[in-house]
Each structure stands twice: as C-alpha cells, then as structure tokens.
Short mmCIF file of C-alpha atoms and ligand atoms in Angstrom, two decimals:
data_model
loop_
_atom_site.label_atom_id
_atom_site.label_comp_id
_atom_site.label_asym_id
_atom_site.label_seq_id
_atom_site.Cartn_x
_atom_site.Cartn_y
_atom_site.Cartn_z
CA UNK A 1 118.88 85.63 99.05
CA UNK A 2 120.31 88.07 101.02
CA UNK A 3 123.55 87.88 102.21
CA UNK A 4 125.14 88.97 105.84
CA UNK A 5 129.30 88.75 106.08
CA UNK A 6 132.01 90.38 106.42
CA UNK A 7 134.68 90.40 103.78
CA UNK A 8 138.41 91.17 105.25
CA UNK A 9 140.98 92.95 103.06
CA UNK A 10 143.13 93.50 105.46
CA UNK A 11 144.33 93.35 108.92
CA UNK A 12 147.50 94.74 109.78
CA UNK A 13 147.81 98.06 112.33
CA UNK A 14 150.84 100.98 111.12
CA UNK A 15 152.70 98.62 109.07
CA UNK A 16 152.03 95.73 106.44
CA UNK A 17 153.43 92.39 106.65
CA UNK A 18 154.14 89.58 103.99
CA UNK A 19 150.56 88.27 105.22
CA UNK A 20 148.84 91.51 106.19
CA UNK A 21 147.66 94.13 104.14
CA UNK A 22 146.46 97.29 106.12
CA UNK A 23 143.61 97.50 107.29
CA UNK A 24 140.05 97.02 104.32
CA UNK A 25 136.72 95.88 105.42
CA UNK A 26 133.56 95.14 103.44
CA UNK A 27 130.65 94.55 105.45
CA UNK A 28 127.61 92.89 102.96
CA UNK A 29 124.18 93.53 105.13
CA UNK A 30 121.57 92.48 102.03
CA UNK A 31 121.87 95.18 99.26
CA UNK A 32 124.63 97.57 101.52
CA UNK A 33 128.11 97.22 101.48
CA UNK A 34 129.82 99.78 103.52
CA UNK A 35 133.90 99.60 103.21
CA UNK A 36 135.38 99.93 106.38
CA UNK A 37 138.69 102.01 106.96
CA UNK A 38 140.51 101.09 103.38
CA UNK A 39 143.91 101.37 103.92
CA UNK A 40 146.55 101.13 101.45
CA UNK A 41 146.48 97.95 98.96
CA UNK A 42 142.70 97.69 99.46
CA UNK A 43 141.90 98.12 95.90
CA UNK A 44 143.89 94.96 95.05
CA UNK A 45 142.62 92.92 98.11
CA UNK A 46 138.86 93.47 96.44
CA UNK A 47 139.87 91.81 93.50
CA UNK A 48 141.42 89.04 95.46
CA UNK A 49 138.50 88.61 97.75
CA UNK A 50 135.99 88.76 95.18
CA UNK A 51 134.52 92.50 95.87
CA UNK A 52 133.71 94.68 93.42
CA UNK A 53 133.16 98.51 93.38
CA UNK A 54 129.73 98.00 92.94
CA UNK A 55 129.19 96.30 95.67
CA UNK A 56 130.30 99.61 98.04
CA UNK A 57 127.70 101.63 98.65
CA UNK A 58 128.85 103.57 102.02
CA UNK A 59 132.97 104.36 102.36
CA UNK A 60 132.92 104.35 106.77
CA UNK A 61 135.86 105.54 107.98
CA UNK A 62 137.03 105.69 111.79
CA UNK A 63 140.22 108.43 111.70
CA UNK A 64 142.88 109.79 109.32
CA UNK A 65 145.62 107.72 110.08
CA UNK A 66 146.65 106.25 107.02
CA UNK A 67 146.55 102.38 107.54
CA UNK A 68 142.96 103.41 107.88
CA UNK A 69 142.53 105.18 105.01
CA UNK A 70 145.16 105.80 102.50
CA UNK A 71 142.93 103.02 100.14
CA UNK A 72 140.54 105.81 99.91
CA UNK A 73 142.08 107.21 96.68
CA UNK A 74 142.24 104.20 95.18
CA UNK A 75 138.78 103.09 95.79
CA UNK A 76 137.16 106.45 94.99
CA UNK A 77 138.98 106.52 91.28
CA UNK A 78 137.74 102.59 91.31
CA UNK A 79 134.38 103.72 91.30
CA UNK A 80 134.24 106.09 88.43
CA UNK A 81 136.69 103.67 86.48
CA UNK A 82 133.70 101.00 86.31
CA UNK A 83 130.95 103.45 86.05
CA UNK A 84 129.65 102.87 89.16
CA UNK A 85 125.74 103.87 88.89
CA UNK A 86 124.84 103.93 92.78
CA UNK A 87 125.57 107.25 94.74
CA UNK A 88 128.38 106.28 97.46
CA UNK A 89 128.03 107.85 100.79
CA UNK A 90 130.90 108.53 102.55
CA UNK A 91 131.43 109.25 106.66
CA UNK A 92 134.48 110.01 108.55
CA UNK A 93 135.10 112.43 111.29
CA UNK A 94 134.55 116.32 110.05
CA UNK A 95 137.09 117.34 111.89
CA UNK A 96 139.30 115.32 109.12
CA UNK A 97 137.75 116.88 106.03
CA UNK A 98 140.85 118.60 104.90
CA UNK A 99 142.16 114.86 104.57
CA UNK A 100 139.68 113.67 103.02
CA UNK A 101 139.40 116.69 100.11
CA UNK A 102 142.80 115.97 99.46
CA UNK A 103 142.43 111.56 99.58
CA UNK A 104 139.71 112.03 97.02
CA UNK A 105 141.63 114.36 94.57
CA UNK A 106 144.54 112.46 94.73
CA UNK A 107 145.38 112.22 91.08
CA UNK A 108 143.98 113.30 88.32
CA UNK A 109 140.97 111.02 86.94
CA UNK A 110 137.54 111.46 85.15
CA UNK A 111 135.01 111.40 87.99
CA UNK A 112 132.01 109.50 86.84
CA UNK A 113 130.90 107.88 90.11
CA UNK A 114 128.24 109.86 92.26
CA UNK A 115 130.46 110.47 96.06
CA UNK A 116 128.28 112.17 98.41
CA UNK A 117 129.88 113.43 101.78
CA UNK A 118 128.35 113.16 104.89
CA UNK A 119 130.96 114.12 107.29
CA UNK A 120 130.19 112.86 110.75
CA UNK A 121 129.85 116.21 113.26
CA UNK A 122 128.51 114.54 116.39
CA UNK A 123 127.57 111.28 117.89
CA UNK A 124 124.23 109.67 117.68
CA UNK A 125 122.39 108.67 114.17
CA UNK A 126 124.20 108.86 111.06
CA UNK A 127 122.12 107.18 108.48
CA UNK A 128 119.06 105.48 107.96
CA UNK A 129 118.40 102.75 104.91
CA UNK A 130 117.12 99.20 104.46
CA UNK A 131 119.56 97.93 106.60
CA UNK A 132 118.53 99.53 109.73
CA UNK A 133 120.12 102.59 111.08
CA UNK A 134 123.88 103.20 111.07
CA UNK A 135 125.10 104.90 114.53
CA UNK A 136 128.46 106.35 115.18
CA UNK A 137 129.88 107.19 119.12
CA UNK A 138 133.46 109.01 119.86
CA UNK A 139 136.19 106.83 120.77
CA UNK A 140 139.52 107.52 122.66
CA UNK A 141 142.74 107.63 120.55
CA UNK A 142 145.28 109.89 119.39
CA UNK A 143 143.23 112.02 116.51
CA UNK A 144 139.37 112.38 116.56
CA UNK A 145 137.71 108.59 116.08
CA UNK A 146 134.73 107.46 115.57
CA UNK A 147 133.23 103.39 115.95
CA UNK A 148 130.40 103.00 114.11
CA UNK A 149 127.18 100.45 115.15
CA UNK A 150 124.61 99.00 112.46
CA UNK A 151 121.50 98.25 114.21
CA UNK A 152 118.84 96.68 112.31
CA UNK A 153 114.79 96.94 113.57
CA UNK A 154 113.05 94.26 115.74
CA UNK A 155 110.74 93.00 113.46
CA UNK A 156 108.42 89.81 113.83
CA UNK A 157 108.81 86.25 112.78
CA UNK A 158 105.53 83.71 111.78
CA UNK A 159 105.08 81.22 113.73
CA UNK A 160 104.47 78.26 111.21
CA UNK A 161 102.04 76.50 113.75
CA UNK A 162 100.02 79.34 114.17
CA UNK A 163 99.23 79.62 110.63
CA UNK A 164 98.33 76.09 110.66
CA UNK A 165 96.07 76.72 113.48
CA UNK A 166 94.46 79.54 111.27
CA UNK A 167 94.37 77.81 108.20
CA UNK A 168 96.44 80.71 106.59
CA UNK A 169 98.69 79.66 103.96
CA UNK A 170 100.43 80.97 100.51
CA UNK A 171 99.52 84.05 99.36
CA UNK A 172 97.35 85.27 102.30
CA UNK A 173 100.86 85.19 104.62
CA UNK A 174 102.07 88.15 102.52
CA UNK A 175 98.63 89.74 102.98
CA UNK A 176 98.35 89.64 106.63
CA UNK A 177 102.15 90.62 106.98
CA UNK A 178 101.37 93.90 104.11
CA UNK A 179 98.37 94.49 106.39
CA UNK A 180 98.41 93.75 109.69
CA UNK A 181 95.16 91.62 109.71
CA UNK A 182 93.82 89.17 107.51
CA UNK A 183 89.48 88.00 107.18
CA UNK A 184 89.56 84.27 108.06
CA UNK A 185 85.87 82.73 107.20
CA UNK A 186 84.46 85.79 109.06
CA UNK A 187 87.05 86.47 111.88
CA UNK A 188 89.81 89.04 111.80
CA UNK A 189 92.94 87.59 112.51
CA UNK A 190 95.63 90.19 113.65
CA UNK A 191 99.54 89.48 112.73
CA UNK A 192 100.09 89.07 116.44
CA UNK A 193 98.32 85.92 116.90
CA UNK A 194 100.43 84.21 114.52
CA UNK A 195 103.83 85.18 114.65
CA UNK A 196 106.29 86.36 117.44
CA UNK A 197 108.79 89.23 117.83
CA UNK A 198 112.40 88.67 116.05
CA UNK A 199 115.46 90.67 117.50
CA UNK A 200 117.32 93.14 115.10
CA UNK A 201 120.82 92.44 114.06
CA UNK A 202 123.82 94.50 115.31
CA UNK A 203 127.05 94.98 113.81
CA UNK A 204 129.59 96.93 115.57
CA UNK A 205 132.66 98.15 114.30
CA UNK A 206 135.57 99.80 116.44
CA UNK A 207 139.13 100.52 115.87
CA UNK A 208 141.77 102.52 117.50
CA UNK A 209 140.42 103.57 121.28
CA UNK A 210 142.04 102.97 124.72
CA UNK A 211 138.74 101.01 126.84
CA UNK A 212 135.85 103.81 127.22
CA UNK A 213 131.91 104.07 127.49
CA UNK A 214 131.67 104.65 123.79
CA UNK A 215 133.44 100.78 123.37
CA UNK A 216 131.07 98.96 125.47
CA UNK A 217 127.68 100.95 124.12
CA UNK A 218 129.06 100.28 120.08
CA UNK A 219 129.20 96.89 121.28
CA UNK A 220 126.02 96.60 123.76
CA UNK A 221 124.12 93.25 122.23
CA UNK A 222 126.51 92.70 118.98
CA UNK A 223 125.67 89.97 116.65
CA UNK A 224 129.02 90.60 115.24
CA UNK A 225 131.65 92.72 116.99
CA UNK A 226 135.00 93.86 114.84
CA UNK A 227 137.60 95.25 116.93
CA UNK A 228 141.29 96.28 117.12
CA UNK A 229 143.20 93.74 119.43
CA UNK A 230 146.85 95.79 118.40
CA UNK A 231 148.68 94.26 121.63
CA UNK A 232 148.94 91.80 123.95
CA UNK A 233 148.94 91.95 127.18
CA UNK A 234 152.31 91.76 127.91
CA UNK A 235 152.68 95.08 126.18
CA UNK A 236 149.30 96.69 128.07
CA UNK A 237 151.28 100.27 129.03
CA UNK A 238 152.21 100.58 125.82
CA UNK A 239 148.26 99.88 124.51
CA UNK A 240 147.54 102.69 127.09
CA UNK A 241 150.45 105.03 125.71
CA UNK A 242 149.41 104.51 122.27
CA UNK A 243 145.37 104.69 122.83
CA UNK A 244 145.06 100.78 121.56
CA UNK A 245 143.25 97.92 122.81
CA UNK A 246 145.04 94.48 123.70
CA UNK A 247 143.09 91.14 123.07
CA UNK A 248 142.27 90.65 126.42
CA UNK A 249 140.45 94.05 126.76
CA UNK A 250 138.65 93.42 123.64
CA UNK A 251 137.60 89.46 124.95
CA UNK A 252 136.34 91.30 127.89
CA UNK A 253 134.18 93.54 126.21
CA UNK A 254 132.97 90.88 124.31
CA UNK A 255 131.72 89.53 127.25
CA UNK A 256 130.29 91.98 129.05
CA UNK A 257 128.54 93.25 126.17
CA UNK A 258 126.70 89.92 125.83
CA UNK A 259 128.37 89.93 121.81
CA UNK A 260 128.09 86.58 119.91
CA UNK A 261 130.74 86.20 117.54
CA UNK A 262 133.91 88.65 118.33
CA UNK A 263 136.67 89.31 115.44
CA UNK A 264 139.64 90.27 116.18
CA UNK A 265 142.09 92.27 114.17
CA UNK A 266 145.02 95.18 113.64
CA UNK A 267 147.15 93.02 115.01
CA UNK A 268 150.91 94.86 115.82
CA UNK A 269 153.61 93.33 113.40
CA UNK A 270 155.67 92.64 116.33
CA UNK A 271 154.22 89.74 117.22
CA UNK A 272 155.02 85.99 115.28
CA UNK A 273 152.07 83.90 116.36
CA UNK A 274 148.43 85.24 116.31
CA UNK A 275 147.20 82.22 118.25
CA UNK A 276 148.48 84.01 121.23
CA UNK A 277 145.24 86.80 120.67
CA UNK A 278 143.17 84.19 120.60
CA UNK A 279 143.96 82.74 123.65
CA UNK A 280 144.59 86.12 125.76
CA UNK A 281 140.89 87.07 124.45
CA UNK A 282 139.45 83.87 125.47
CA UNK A 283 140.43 83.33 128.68
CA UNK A 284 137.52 86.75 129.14
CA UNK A 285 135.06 85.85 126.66
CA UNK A 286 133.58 82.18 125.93
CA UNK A 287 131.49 82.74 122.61
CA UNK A 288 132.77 82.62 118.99
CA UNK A 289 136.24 84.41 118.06
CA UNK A 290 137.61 84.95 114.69
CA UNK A 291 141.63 85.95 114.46
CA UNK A 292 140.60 88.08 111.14
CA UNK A 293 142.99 86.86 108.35
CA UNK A 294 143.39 88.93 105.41
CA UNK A 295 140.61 87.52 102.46
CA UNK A 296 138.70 85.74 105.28
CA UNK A 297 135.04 85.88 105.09
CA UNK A 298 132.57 86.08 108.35
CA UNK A 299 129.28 85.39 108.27
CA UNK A 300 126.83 87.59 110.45
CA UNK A 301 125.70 84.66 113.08
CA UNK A 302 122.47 83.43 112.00
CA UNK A 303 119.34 84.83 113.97
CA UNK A 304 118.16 82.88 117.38
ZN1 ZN B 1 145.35 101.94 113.09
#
C-alpha cells in the first residue's frame, strides 16, 4: 500500500530546545522519501521516529544555515554505513555548493552510498519521478532560499457504477485502464465513459522567507502545506528584520491558497506555549493545522 506522510525530526528554528531538535523532515510520497533540511541531531531523530536511510531517496535542502542543514554529514555517512543500494539525489541552492562539498566530506568515512548532486540553478522544474514532478521557486531571506512544491499528475478515478453499467469487472479494469478502451460484446468502450478525472496531490514545503509571490505560488492548491511560523505576531518587525514568517502570515496563506491541512513549525525558542501559533494562525485560516512536534507523523489528507 502506498504510503503518504510526513515524518518530523525536528522543529526548532537557530537553537534546540529540551523538546526540539533542529529542524529534519521526511516526506514518504509511495516509494520517495525526500529529507527535508536535516539539521543537526537528525540522524538520531530517524532512529527515534522509525526512518531508516533507506528510506531517503532525495536530500532537499532550502539554504545553508545550519539548523537547516548541519544533519547533512551525518546522514550522508548514514547512507554508506548501511550500504545503501539506491542512488540519493541531492538539491540545494548552487550558489551554496562550497557548503555543501565541505558538509559531505566532513570526516573521513568509506563512501559506499551512490550521492548524486543536482544543485538547484534556477526556478522552475527540478525533478521528475513516480511521484510527480518536484518544483522549486526563490524565496526571500537572508542567504539564497529555495521552497520546494511536489505536484503529482491529475489522473482519473473509475467510477464503480459505470463499470457496473458496462458489465466490466476483474481483470478487464486493468485492461481498459493499460489501454484506453476495452471490446464489450462488440462495442468499444473508451476509459472516459467509466471513470472521472482525480486531482493530483501537492505538497509544499517552505522555510525561511519574509511573505512573497514565490510563498503563495509553492502553496497555490496544497494538499499539505509545511511552513516556518518562527514568530508571533507580537514580534512581526522583528519577522520582517530577520526575513521570517509569523503564524498569522503563514494561516493567511493557508487560506488564500485554498491549502487543506497547514503544519506549522521552526518555532523561535523564545516562546513557552505553542498553543499560542495555533491560535494566531487560526484566527486567518479555518481548515486543518498541525503545531509540528518533533517525532509527529502527518498524513497527506486523503484525496476528495
Ligand atoms: Zn532556519
């Protein structure tokens, strides 16, 4: 069965806290997992969350500051250490590739695993694969970022009825869906007549960025939005200063991007009680919203 969630390692923005461990994300979209920004600890939060290295196939970072990515050295020596037989892919802004050459050589350690760069140079299309195509757009913070958007085909769904109405059942489903059309006692009955079109599944993913266009076209129609909710609003000039988003800007996003379940995280360690995103996000956006807790899993909202 395939399987649609996302797995959080870790939540906190700059600086850890007893209960957050910087920022780790493992999104599972079928047979893909592509780890989000893996910031320190991440290696141990896999093993707590029940994530293995096999299960990364795609390392998708946003920027090179390090609660976003000082996991990667951890994670890439975790992959030859269990013999890891996939080729990884890895993305992260090319203007950060001098980071990166020196995140994956670390430390010493006998490289087994198959990492193939793919530095991200411009906006638009990034990769292509089972899952759909991955997209990445600019954001707006202090160092070059990008937000990345997983955007899977329209497809079509059968229509149980319709079949009936046909008399097409079993084996002869998987025909007419492998070929288009299927001979019914003399008549040709096209996929069309018995099914009807199924919306694609979006997944965006954004971190550090003060409000822009790139924000609200990542999250245009989102399934499942992650975002960074650092501040509240109480501290929104500082947000500004500091190119972060508070939970109300993110809630309003939400909203106007029509997105169905919103999760919030990189939460600033200066605040006590979480709750308080919650509520500043609601009070813009009515759907579902998650306060991402570190080992939390999210499921992808099932399809309409
Ligand atoms: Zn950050």
């Amino acid at each position: 069965m395939s399987v649609r969630e996302l797995v959080v390692l870790g939540t906190a923005s700059q600086a850890p806290t007893r209960r957050r461990n910087h920022n780790g994300y493992l999104l599972r979209w079928d047979g893909e997992g592509l780890l989000f920004d893996p910031g320190e600890g991440t290696q141990r939060q896999m093993l707590q969350a029940g994530v293995s290295a096999n299960d990364i196939t795609r390392l998708c970072l946003t920027h090179f500051h390090g609660d976003h990515c000082l996991g990667v050295p951890g994670v890439v020596q975790r992959l030859s250490l269990d013999r890891v037989a996939h080729p990884v892919r890895a993305h992260y802004p090319a203007s950060g590739r001098h980071f990166f050459e020196r995140l994956r050589h670390a430390s010493a350690f006998h490289e087994i695993a198959e990492l193939c760069e793919e530095p991200i140079e411009r906006e638009g299309w990034i990769a292509a694969g089972t899952f759909g195509e991955l997209r990445a757009r600019r954001l707006d913070h202090r160092v070059e970022t990008f937000g990345y958007r997983l955007v899977e085909p329209d497809g079509r769904r059968m229509v149980p009825e319709l079949l009936d109405r046909f008399g097409i059942s079993g084996p002869r489903v998987g025909l007419l869906q492998r070929n288009g059309t299927l001979d019914v006692d003399g008549r040709t009955v096209g996929l069309g007549e018995v099914s009807e079109p199924r919306r694609g599944q979006r997944a965006a993913f954004i971190m550090d960025t003060r409000l822009c266009d790139a924000v609200h076209e990542l999250a245009d129609g989102a399934d499942l939005l992650v975002i960074e909710a650092t501040f509240l609003a109480e501290d929104g000039s500082l947000a500004d200063e500091y190119a972060h988003l508070t939970a109300a800007q993110a809630g309003r996003v939400a909203a106007e991007c029509g997105v169905r379940k919103l999760v919030l995280t990189h939460f600033s360690q200066r605040y006590p009680h979480p709750e308080r995103f919650r509520d500043e996000a609601a009070e813009q956006f009515g759907g579902e919203i998650v306060l991402a807790e570190d080992l939390m899993r999210v499921p992808v909202p099932t399809r309409r």
